[in-house]
Amino acid sequence: MRVLVLGSGGREHALAWALRRSAAAQEVICAPGNAGMRGFRRLPVDVSDPAAVVALAREVQPDLVVVGPEEPLARGVVDALTACGVRAFGPSQRASRVESSKAYAKQLLRRARVPQPEHRIFDRAEDALRWVRSQGGRCVVKADGLAAGKGAFVCQDAREAQAALASLMLEGKFGEAGRRVVVEEYLEGEEVSALAFVDGECVVPMVLAQDHKRLLDGDRGPNTGGMGAVAPLPHVPASVAEAIRRHVLEPTARALCEDGAPFRGVLYAGLMLTREGPKVLEFNARFGDPEAQVLLPLLDSDLAGVLLAACEGRLDSVRLRWRSGAAVCVVAAAAGYPDAPAKGQVIEGLEDPSGTDRLVFCAGVEERDGRLVTAGGRVLNAVGLGQDVQAAREATYRVFERVRFDGMHYRTDVGGRVLEAVGAQG
Ligand code: AMP
Ligand code: GLY
C-alpha cells in the first residue's frame, strides 16, 4: 500500500514514522513534510487547497491519504478526495466542525447530553463582558474558530476577560475566527486528552494522554500549541477512561451521525476531570500534536491496518494493542515562541540522536545551504520510551545532550504531574 501523509509538523513526522513500521504500508510519502523528515519522499503541496491536494493524489495514486492537521479538514480536503474516489482518513468538512466551530461543538454536546462547562456564545464584546461580570469575573474566553491552539484565554478576573475580549473581538487578533467568542466557566481539575479512532457510531479509544499547553514550567505562561505530552496516565483509573468512552466519545459520535455528519477519523476530546466527572473543554477532529508523538510509538497494532479498517467501515473488528511502558514527548521551541519565533538557527546534533529508547520528530525545520535550520515556533519533538513515566522522561531529556540550536527552550517538567500523582497514590 502507498500512503500519502498530509501536513508538515511533528505529528505528521510521527504518523509517517509509525506508518513506515506498518507491514501494510510499503511506501510512505509526505506532502509537504519538512526537511527534518529524512528518509521519506516529500512532495510540495498547499494542504489547505482541496484542488491542489486532489491534483497531487492523481499524480501519486496513493492507496490511502492520511490528513494530519485541522485546516485541510475544515476546508473539505477529505470530501474532495472522496469525491474523486481516493481513500482518505479524516472527517468530512461537516464532521470536522466539532473542532472548527466551538459554538457548533457546544450545541452538539448539549444535544448529546455530554457534560461541559457552563458557557455562553457572544457576537458582541459588551454582551460578553456583562455576562462575565455577572459570573464573578473568573472565566475562559475562546475564539470560536481555528486559532492554532492559541485562542483560549484563562482569565482570573473581569479585567483580564475584558482585555481578551477586546483583542479577539475588537482588534481581530485571530481575524474572523475570533469575532464570535465562547465564554465559559473556569473548571478545576486534572486535564486529559482522550483520543479515539471513530467510524460513525463505532468508537475505539486509545490510551489516555496529557498535554502540557502552557509555555513554561509549572503550567505558567500563555497557552501554546502544546509543549509536551505523556501517555499513558497511570494515575487515572480505568473506570474514568470507561466513563469518558460511555459518556463523552460514544454519545458525541452518535450525535454527529444524527446530524447527518458521521465522523470518520480521530476524535480527540480535551477534558477536565472535575469532582463531578469528566467535562469537555474542546474537541479536535484529528490526532493531537504533541499527543500523537507519544501515542503512536506506544501503539503496537499496525497503524495502516487500523486506518484502513476505519475507512472501510471495519473498525468494530479492531482491538488495539499497546506496548507496555510509557512515552514522554518534550517540544523544543524557538526563542520568541509563541508570539514571534526566531527562524534560521542552525540545528545541531540531529545526525543520529536516537537510541533504542529515543526518537526525534521534526516540526519547524527547513534546509538552508545543506544544513537543517529552525523554521517555526515548535521546532523539534524529543520522545523517550521507558518502562514507566520516570524512565521515559529520563530518556527524553537525554536527547538534549546532543540536539540544540540557539534560543532553544523547553519545559523541564513534562510528565511531572503524573509522577506526583502516582507518588501521592503509592
Ligand atoms: P482549548 O483551546 O479549549 O483546549 O483551551 C486551551 C486550554 O485552556 C485548555 O487546554 C485548558 O488548559 C484551558 N482551558 C480551556 N477551557 C477551560 C475551562 N473551562 N476551565 C479551565 N481551563 C480551561
Ligand atoms: N495538543 C493539542 C492539540 O493538538 O490541539
Short mmCIF file of C-alpha atoms and ligand atoms in Angstrom, two decimals:
data_model
loop_
_atom_site.label_atom_id
_atom_site.label_comp_id
_atom_site.label_asym_id
_atom_site.label_seq_id
_atom_site.Cartn_x
_atom_site.Cartn_y
_atom_site.Cartn_z
CA MET A 1 0.00 0.00 0.00
CA ARG A 2 1.19 3.52 -0.81
CA VAL A 3 0.27 6.07 1.88
CA LEU A 4 0.32 9.84 1.49
CA VAL A 5 0.58 11.84 4.75
CA LEU A 6 -0.60 15.46 4.53
CA GLY A 7 0.97 18.06 6.81
CA SER A 8 4.39 19.26 7.90
CA GLY A 9 4.69 19.12 11.68
CA GLY A 10 5.92 16.76 14.38
CA ARG A 11 2.59 14.94 14.40
CA GLU A 12 2.96 14.19 10.70
CA HIS A 13 6.56 13.04 11.22
CA ALA A 14 5.28 10.67 13.91
CA LEU A 15 2.48 9.46 11.61
CA ALA A 16 4.92 8.83 8.76
CA TRP A 17 7.31 7.04 11.12
CA ALA A 18 4.52 4.83 12.51
CA LEU A 19 3.14 4.08 9.04
CA ARG A 20 6.57 3.05 7.83
CA ARG A 21 6.67 0.45 10.59
CA SER A 22 3.35 -0.90 9.34
CA ALA A 23 3.56 -4.15 7.44
CA ALA A 24 0.60 -2.97 5.36
CA ALA A 25 2.36 0.19 4.08
CA GLN A 26 5.11 -0.37 1.52
CA GLU A 27 5.67 3.29 0.72
CA VAL A 28 5.07 6.45 2.78
CA ILE A 29 5.13 9.86 1.09
CA CYS A 30 4.85 13.18 2.96
CA ALA A 31 3.33 16.33 1.50
CA PRO A 32 4.73 18.80 2.09
CA GLY A 33 6.51 17.35 5.13
CA ASN A 34 9.60 19.17 6.39
CA ALA A 35 13.33 18.90 5.79
CA GLY A 36 13.82 17.05 9.08
CA MET A 37 11.77 14.08 7.83
CA ARG A 38 14.76 12.40 6.32
CA GLY A 39 14.27 9.11 4.57
CA PHE A 40 10.78 10.00 3.33
CA ARG A 41 9.90 11.10 -0.16
CA ARG A 42 8.50 14.62 0.12
CA LEU A 43 6.33 16.48 -2.36
CA PRO A 44 5.28 20.13 -2.21
CA VAL A 45 1.59 20.96 -1.85
CA ASP A 46 -0.67 23.51 -0.19
CA VAL A 47 -2.54 21.06 2.04
CA SER A 48 -5.37 23.53 2.64
CA ASP A 49 -6.24 23.76 -1.05
CA PRO A 50 -8.55 20.85 -1.90
CA ALA A 51 -7.94 21.18 -5.65
CA ALA A 52 -4.17 21.08 -5.16
CA VAL A 53 -4.43 18.01 -2.93
CA VAL A 54 -6.63 16.23 -5.46
CA ALA A 55 -4.15 17.04 -8.23
CA LEU A 56 -1.32 15.62 -6.13
CA ALA A 57 -3.32 12.48 -5.37
CA ARG A 58 -3.97 11.96 -9.08
CA GLU A 59 -0.23 12.12 -9.68
CA VAL A 60 0.87 9.94 -6.75
CA GLN A 61 -2.04 7.44 -6.84
CA PRO A 62 -1.99 6.66 -3.10
CA ASP A 63 -4.00 3.78 -1.67
CA LEU A 64 -4.62 5.88 1.42
CA VAL A 65 -4.32 9.58 2.29
CA VAL A 66 -3.89 10.47 5.97
CA VAL A 67 -4.71 14.06 6.89
CA GLY A 68 -2.71 15.39 9.86
CA PRO A 69 -3.76 18.99 10.58
CA GLU A 70 -7.17 20.63 11.13
CA GLU A 71 -7.06 23.28 8.41
CA PRO A 72 -7.38 20.91 5.42
CA LEU A 73 -10.21 19.06 7.19
CA ALA A 74 -12.10 22.31 7.75
CA ARG A 75 -11.54 23.23 4.10
CA GLY A 76 -13.05 19.97 2.83
CA VAL A 77 -9.95 18.15 1.63
CA VAL A 78 -11.35 14.76 2.64
CA ASP A 79 -14.64 15.48 0.84
CA ALA A 80 -12.74 16.45 -2.32
CA LEU A 81 -10.57 13.31 -2.22
CA THR A 82 -13.54 11.04 -1.52
CA ALA A 83 -15.48 12.59 -4.42
CA CYS A 84 -12.60 11.56 -6.71
CA GLY A 85 -12.54 8.02 -5.40
CA VAL A 86 -9.37 8.47 -3.28
CA ARG A 87 -9.48 6.74 0.11
CA ALA A 88 -8.80 9.33 2.81
CA PHE A 89 -8.56 9.03 6.59
CA GLY A 90 -10.06 12.06 8.30
CA PRO A 91 -13.51 13.56 8.85
CA SER A 92 -15.59 15.40 6.27
CA GLN A 93 -15.83 19.18 6.39
CA ARG A 94 -19.19 18.93 8.14
CA ALA A 95 -17.99 16.47 10.77
CA SER A 96 -14.79 18.46 11.39
CA ARG A 97 -16.93 21.34 12.67
CA VAL A 98 -16.56 19.73 16.10
CA GLU A 99 -13.19 21.47 16.00
CA SER A 100 -13.56 24.32 13.51
CA SER A 101 -16.53 25.86 15.33
CA LYS A 102 -16.56 25.81 19.11
CA ALA A 103 -20.14 27.12 19.02
CA TYR A 104 -21.20 24.11 16.93
CA ALA A 105 -19.37 21.73 19.28
CA LYS A 106 -21.13 23.25 22.30
CA GLN A 107 -24.56 22.83 20.70
CA LEU A 108 -23.77 19.26 19.68
CA LEU A 109 -22.65 18.40 23.22
CA ARG A 110 -25.79 19.91 24.69
CA ARG A 111 -27.97 17.79 22.42
CA ALA A 112 -25.92 14.69 23.21
CA ARG A 113 -26.09 15.48 26.97
CA VAL A 114 -22.31 15.34 27.26
CA PRO A 115 -21.01 17.18 30.34
CA GLN A 116 -19.32 20.51 29.59
CA PRO A 117 -18.65 23.76 31.46
CA GLU A 118 -21.38 26.39 31.78
CA HIS A 119 -20.96 28.77 28.85
CA ARG A 120 -22.46 31.40 26.55
CA ILE A 121 -21.76 32.32 22.91
CA PHE A 122 -21.40 36.01 22.01
CA ASP A 123 -21.08 38.14 18.89
CA ARG A 124 -20.76 41.43 20.82
CA ALA A 125 -17.98 42.19 23.29
CA GLU A 126 -20.26 44.30 25.58
CA ASP A 127 -22.70 41.42 25.99
CA ALA A 128 -19.87 39.02 26.74
CA LEU A 129 -18.39 41.33 29.36
CA ARG A 130 -21.75 41.83 31.05
CA TRP A 131 -22.13 38.06 31.43
CA VAL A 132 -18.56 37.67 32.68
CA ARG A 133 -19.22 40.31 35.37
CA SER A 134 -22.47 38.60 36.39
CA GLN A 135 -20.49 35.37 36.88
CA GLY A 136 -17.86 36.97 39.12
CA GLY A 137 -15.14 37.55 36.52
CA ARG A 138 -13.11 34.33 36.54
CA CYS A 139 -13.69 32.62 33.19
CA VAL A 140 -12.18 31.30 29.97
CA VAL A 141 -12.62 33.31 26.76
CA LYS A 142 -12.25 31.35 23.50
CA ALA A 143 -12.21 32.28 19.84
CA ASP A 144 -15.00 30.40 18.05
CA GLY A 145 -12.88 29.39 15.04
CA LEU A 146 -9.45 27.84 14.48
CA ALA A 147 -6.56 29.63 16.22
CA ALA A 148 -3.73 27.05 16.24
CA GLY A 149 -4.37 26.17 19.89
CA LYS A 150 -3.72 29.74 20.99
CA GLY A 151 -7.29 31.05 21.01
CA ALA A 152 -8.18 30.28 24.65
CA PHE A 153 -7.58 32.85 27.40
CA VAL A 154 -7.83 31.77 31.00
CA CYS A 155 -8.90 34.94 32.85
CA GLN A 156 -8.68 35.41 36.61
CA ASP A 157 -10.98 38.44 36.74
CA ALA A 158 -13.21 40.69 34.65
CA ARG A 159 -10.33 42.99 33.76
CA GLU A 160 -8.36 40.14 32.16
CA ALA A 161 -11.52 38.97 30.40
CA GLN A 162 -12.09 42.46 29.06
CA ALA A 163 -8.58 42.51 27.59
CA ALA A 164 -9.06 39.07 25.99
CA LEU A 165 -12.45 40.07 24.54
CA ALA A 166 -11.01 43.30 23.14
CA SER A 167 -8.08 41.56 21.47
CA LEU A 168 -10.31 38.88 19.88
CA MET A 169 -13.47 40.81 19.02
CA LEU A 170 -12.31 44.39 18.55
CA GLU A 171 -8.66 44.13 17.49
CA GLY A 172 -9.22 40.92 15.49
CA LYS A 173 -6.19 39.00 16.86
CA PHE A 174 -7.32 35.82 15.06
CA GLY A 175 -9.27 37.55 12.29
CA GLU A 176 -12.73 36.15 11.63
CA ALA A 177 -12.03 33.13 13.89
CA GLY A 178 -12.32 35.39 16.95
CA ARG A 179 -15.22 37.70 16.00
CA ARG A 180 -17.54 35.26 17.75
CA VAL A 181 -16.46 34.02 21.16
CA VAL A 182 -17.40 31.33 23.63
CA VAL A 183 -17.08 32.36 27.27
CA GLU A 184 -17.11 29.58 29.80
CA GLU A 185 -16.94 28.76 33.44
CA TYR A 186 -13.43 28.10 34.74
CA LEU A 187 -13.06 24.44 35.75
CA GLU A 188 -10.55 23.00 38.18
CA GLY A 189 -9.13 19.53 37.87
CA GLU A 190 -6.72 17.32 36.01
CA GLU A 191 -6.67 17.82 32.25
CA VAL A 192 -6.51 14.79 29.93
CA SER A 193 -6.62 14.16 26.19
CA ALA A 194 -8.86 11.26 25.15
CA LEU A 195 -8.36 10.25 21.52
CA ALA A 196 -10.26 7.55 19.68
CA PHE A 197 -10.45 6.08 16.21
CA VAL A 198 -14.03 6.64 15.12
CA ASP A 199 -16.12 5.49 12.21
CA GLY A 200 -19.73 6.54 12.51
CA GLU A 201 -21.00 5.14 15.79
CA CYS A 202 -18.03 2.83 16.28
CA VAL A 203 -15.51 4.27 18.78
CA VAL A 204 -12.15 2.64 19.55
CA PRO A 205 -10.40 4.64 22.29
CA MET A 206 -6.64 4.97 22.59
CA VAL A 207 -4.82 5.12 25.93
CA LEU A 208 -5.19 8.49 27.66
CA ALA A 209 -2.56 11.20 27.24
CA GLN A 210 -1.78 14.51 28.87
CA ASP A 211 -0.74 17.62 27.00
CA HIS A 212 1.26 20.50 28.51
CA LYS A 213 -0.32 23.54 26.89
CA ARG A 214 1.31 26.33 28.85
CA LEU A 215 4.63 27.67 27.68
CA LEU A 216 6.50 27.50 30.99
CA ASP A 217 7.26 25.05 33.79
CA GLY A 218 4.59 24.74 36.45
CA ASP A 219 1.83 25.43 33.90
CA ARG A 220 2.64 29.12 33.75
CA GLY A 221 2.76 31.48 30.76
CA PRO A 222 0.50 31.66 27.72
CA ASN A 223 -1.30 28.73 26.07
CA THR A 224 0.63 27.25 23.14
CA GLY A 225 0.01 24.56 20.58
CA GLY A 226 1.45 22.14 23.19
CA MET A 227 4.88 21.96 24.84
CA GLY A 228 4.95 18.29 25.75
CA ALA A 229 2.91 15.18 26.32
CA VAL A 230 2.87 11.97 28.29
CA ALA A 231 0.99 8.68 27.92
CA PRO A 232 -0.47 6.55 29.32
CA LEU A 233 -1.79 8.10 32.57
CA PRO A 234 -1.33 5.51 35.33
CA HIS A 235 -2.95 7.77 37.93
CA VAL A 236 -6.28 7.90 36.08
CA PRO A 237 -8.39 4.86 36.99
CA ALA A 238 -9.74 2.60 34.25
CA SER A 239 -13.26 3.49 35.42
CA VAL A 240 -12.63 7.11 34.37
CA ALA A 241 -11.43 6.05 30.92
CA GLU A 242 -14.57 3.94 30.65
CA ALA A 243 -16.76 6.90 31.71
CA ILE A 244 -15.10 9.03 29.01
CA ARG A 245 -15.92 6.41 26.39
CA ARG A 246 -19.53 5.95 27.50
CA HIS A 247 -20.45 9.49 28.45
CA VAL A 248 -18.33 11.56 26.05
CA LEU A 249 -16.93 9.82 22.98
CA GLU A 250 -19.81 7.48 22.12
CA PRO A 251 -22.65 9.99 22.57
CA THR A 252 -20.69 12.56 20.54
CA ALA A 253 -20.13 10.10 17.68
CA ARG A 254 -23.85 9.21 17.79
CA ALA A 255 -24.92 12.86 17.78
CA LEU A 256 -22.74 13.53 14.73
CA CYS A 257 -24.45 10.65 12.92
CA GLU A 258 -27.84 12.07 13.88
CA ASP A 259 -26.68 15.41 12.47
CA GLY A 260 -26.03 13.76 9.12
CA ALA A 261 -22.29 14.23 9.63
CA PRO A 262 -20.89 10.82 10.62
CA PHE A 263 -17.33 11.17 11.85
CA ARG A 264 -14.54 9.07 10.37
CA GLY A 265 -11.08 9.76 11.71
CA VAL A 266 -9.52 10.52 15.07
CA LEU A 267 -11.86 12.24 17.51
CA TYR A 268 -9.98 13.99 20.29
CA ALA A 269 -11.73 15.17 23.45
CA GLY A 270 -9.83 17.63 25.64
CA LEU A 271 -11.29 17.02 29.10
CA MET A 272 -11.14 18.33 32.62
CA LEU A 273 -11.57 15.63 35.24
CA THR A 274 -13.68 17.53 37.74
CA ARG A 275 -15.20 16.38 41.02
CA GLU A 276 -18.45 15.88 39.13
CA GLY A 277 -16.78 13.74 36.46
CA PRO A 278 -15.12 14.43 33.10
CA LYS A 279 -16.22 17.60 31.26
CA VAL A 280 -15.33 18.50 27.69
CA LEU A 281 -13.18 21.61 27.14
CA GLU A 282 -12.78 21.13 23.41
CA PHE A 283 -12.88 18.67 20.56
CA ASN A 284 -10.32 18.20 17.85
CA ALA A 285 -11.02 16.35 14.63
CA ARG A 286 -7.55 14.80 14.31
CA PHE A 287 -4.56 13.45 16.22
CA GLY A 288 -3.26 15.91 18.82
CA ASP A 289 0.14 17.47 18.44
CA PRO A 290 2.14 16.52 20.54
CA GLU A 291 -0.14 13.69 21.76
CA ALA A 292 0.44 11.74 18.52
CA GLN A 293 4.15 11.77 19.25
CA VAL A 294 3.60 9.72 22.43
CA LEU A 295 0.59 7.64 21.37
CA LEU A 296 1.95 6.36 18.06
CA PRO A 297 5.24 4.98 19.46
CA LEU A 298 3.20 3.13 22.10
CA LEU A 299 0.74 1.68 19.60
CA ASP A 300 1.60 -1.94 18.91
CA SER A 301 -1.15 -2.52 16.33
CA ASP A 302 -0.40 -1.95 12.65
CA LEU A 303 -1.37 1.71 12.13
CA ALA A 304 -2.05 1.48 8.40
CA GLY A 305 -4.29 -1.52 9.07
CA VAL A 306 -6.28 0.42 11.69
CA LEU A 307 -6.71 3.47 9.44
CA LEU A 308 -7.76 1.29 6.53
CA ALA A 309 -10.28 -0.55 8.72
CA ALA A 310 -11.80 2.81 9.70
CA CYS A 311 -12.01 3.87 6.04
CA GLU A 312 -13.68 0.60 5.09
CA GLY A 313 -16.20 0.55 7.95
CA ARG A 314 -14.48 -2.39 9.70
CA LEU A 315 -13.37 -0.58 12.84
CA ASP A 316 -15.64 -2.73 15.01
CA SER A 317 -13.31 -5.68 14.32
CA VAL A 318 -10.23 -3.78 15.57
CA ARG A 319 -8.76 -4.39 19.04
CA LEU A 320 -5.88 -2.02 19.66
CA ARG A 321 -2.71 -3.45 21.19
CA TRP A 322 -0.37 -1.22 23.21
CA ARG A 323 3.24 -1.68 24.21
CA SER A 324 3.88 -1.81 27.93
CA GLY A 325 5.57 1.20 29.48
CA ALA A 326 5.25 4.91 28.83
CA ALA A 327 6.26 7.64 26.41
CA VAL A 328 7.14 11.28 27.06
CA CYS A 329 7.48 14.00 24.42
CA VAL A 330 9.19 17.33 25.04
CA VAL A 331 8.81 20.09 22.48
CA ALA A 332 11.88 22.23 21.80
CA ALA A 333 10.68 25.70 20.83
CA ALA A 334 12.42 28.62 19.18
CA ALA A 335 13.21 31.86 21.01
CA GLY A 336 10.17 34.13 20.90
CA TYR A 337 7.59 31.31 20.61
CA PRO A 338 4.54 31.60 20.63
CA ASP A 339 4.39 35.25 19.55
CA ALA A 340 7.32 35.77 17.21
CA PRO A 341 9.57 32.71 16.88
CA ALA A 342 13.12 33.33 15.67
CA LYS A 343 13.96 31.49 12.46
CA GLY A 344 17.11 30.37 10.70
CA GLN A 345 19.08 29.00 13.70
CA VAL A 346 21.26 26.03 12.80
CA ILE A 347 20.15 22.79 14.49
CA GLU A 348 22.99 20.61 15.72
CA GLY A 349 23.13 17.01 16.84
CA LEU A 350 20.36 15.63 14.69
CA GLU A 351 22.64 13.23 12.80
CA ASP A 352 21.79 10.21 14.84
CA PRO A 353 20.33 11.33 18.12
CA SER A 354 18.07 8.40 18.71
CA GLY A 355 18.96 5.36 20.75
CA THR A 356 16.55 2.47 21.02
CA ASP A 357 14.61 4.35 23.66
CA ARG A 358 14.68 7.76 21.96
CA LEU A 359 13.21 9.41 18.87
CA VAL A 360 13.30 12.90 17.43
CA PHE A 361 10.41 14.14 15.31
CA CYS A 362 10.91 17.37 13.38
CA ALA A 363 8.36 20.16 13.03
CA GLY A 364 9.52 23.72 12.27
CA VAL A 365 12.64 22.66 10.36
CA GLU A 366 13.93 23.57 6.91
CA GLU A 367 17.13 23.11 4.95
CA ARG A 368 19.38 26.02 4.13
CA ASP A 369 22.79 25.64 2.46
CA GLY A 370 22.73 21.94 3.20
CA ARG A 371 22.06 22.42 6.91
CA LEU A 372 18.89 21.99 8.95
CA VAL A 373 17.72 25.27 10.47
CA THR A 374 14.73 26.36 12.56
CA ALA A 375 11.70 27.50 10.57
CA GLY A 376 8.86 27.72 13.09
CA GLY A 377 7.89 28.02 16.74
CA ARG A 378 7.75 24.38 17.74
CA VAL A 379 10.96 23.09 16.18
CA LEU A 380 11.60 19.56 17.41
CA ASN A 381 9.96 16.87 19.49
CA ALA A 382 12.17 14.71 21.66
CA VAL A 383 10.40 11.46 22.53
CA GLY A 384 11.58 8.93 25.08
CA LEU A 385 10.23 5.49 25.85
CA GLY A 386 10.65 3.59 29.09
CA GLN A 387 9.17 1.04 31.41
CA ASP A 388 7.37 3.84 33.26
CA VAL A 389 6.94 7.61 33.05
CA GLN A 390 10.10 8.29 35.07
CA ALA A 391 12.27 6.16 32.76
CA ALA A 392 10.63 7.58 29.62
CA ARG A 393 11.21 11.10 30.86
CA GLU A 394 14.89 10.44 31.55
CA ALA A 395 15.31 9.04 28.04
CA THR A 396 13.58 12.08 26.57
CA TYR A 397 15.75 14.69 28.24
CA ARG A 398 18.88 12.80 27.19
CA VAL A 399 18.08 13.87 23.60
CA PHE A 400 19.08 17.42 24.57
CA GLU A 401 22.59 16.33 25.49
CA ARG A 402 23.25 16.45 21.72
CA VAL A 403 20.46 18.23 19.94
CA ARG A 404 20.47 22.01 20.23
CA PHE A 405 20.03 25.34 18.48
CA ASP A 406 20.41 28.95 19.55
CA GLY A 407 17.48 30.14 21.64
CA MET A 408 16.16 26.59 22.15
CA HIS A 409 13.85 26.31 25.13
CA TYR A 410 11.68 23.55 26.50
CA ARG A 411 9.77 22.65 29.60
CA THR A 412 11.74 20.66 32.13
CA ASP A 413 8.70 19.28 33.97
CA VAL A 414 6.89 17.23 31.32
CA GLY A 415 5.25 14.21 32.96
CA GLY A 416 5.74 15.79 36.39
CA ARG A 417 2.05 15.88 37.28
CA VAL A 418 1.78 12.16 36.55
CA LEU A 419 4.80 11.37 38.69
CA GLU A 420 3.46 13.49 41.55
CA ALA A 421 0.03 11.87 41.36
CA VAL A 422 1.48 8.35 41.20
CA GLY A 423 3.75 9.20 44.15
CA ALA A 424 0.78 10.50 46.14
CA GLN A 425 -1.21 7.35 45.38
CA GLY A 426 1.57 4.93 46.05
P1 AMP B 1 -8.92 24.86 24.43
O1 AMP B 1 -8.32 25.56 23.24
O2 AMP B 1 -10.38 24.99 24.53
O3 AMP B 1 -8.44 23.45 24.56
O4 AMP B 1 -8.28 25.57 25.69
C1 AMP B 1 -6.89 25.62 25.86
C2 AMP B 1 -6.53 25.37 27.29
O5 AMP B 1 -7.13 26.33 28.16
C3 AMP B 1 -7.02 24.03 27.81
O6 AMP B 1 -6.14 23.01 27.46
C4 AMP B 1 -7.07 24.28 29.30
O7 AMP B 1 -5.79 24.16 29.89
C5 AMP B 1 -7.50 25.71 29.37
N1 AMP B 1 -8.97 25.75 29.49
C6 AMP B 1 -9.85 25.76 28.47
N2 AMP B 1 -11.12 25.80 28.93
C7 AMP B 1 -11.04 25.81 30.27
C8 AMP B 1 -12.01 25.85 31.33
N3 AMP B 1 -13.33 25.93 31.09
N4 AMP B 1 -11.56 25.83 32.61
C9 AMP B 1 -10.24 25.80 32.87
N5 AMP B 1 -9.27 25.76 31.92
C10 AMP B 1 -9.66 25.77 30.65
N1 GLY B 2 -2.25 19.16 21.71
C1 GLY B 2 -3.40 19.92 21.42
C2 GLY B 2 -3.82 19.89 20.02
O1 GLY B 2 -3.32 19.15 19.22
O2 GLY B 2 -4.72 20.65 19.69
#
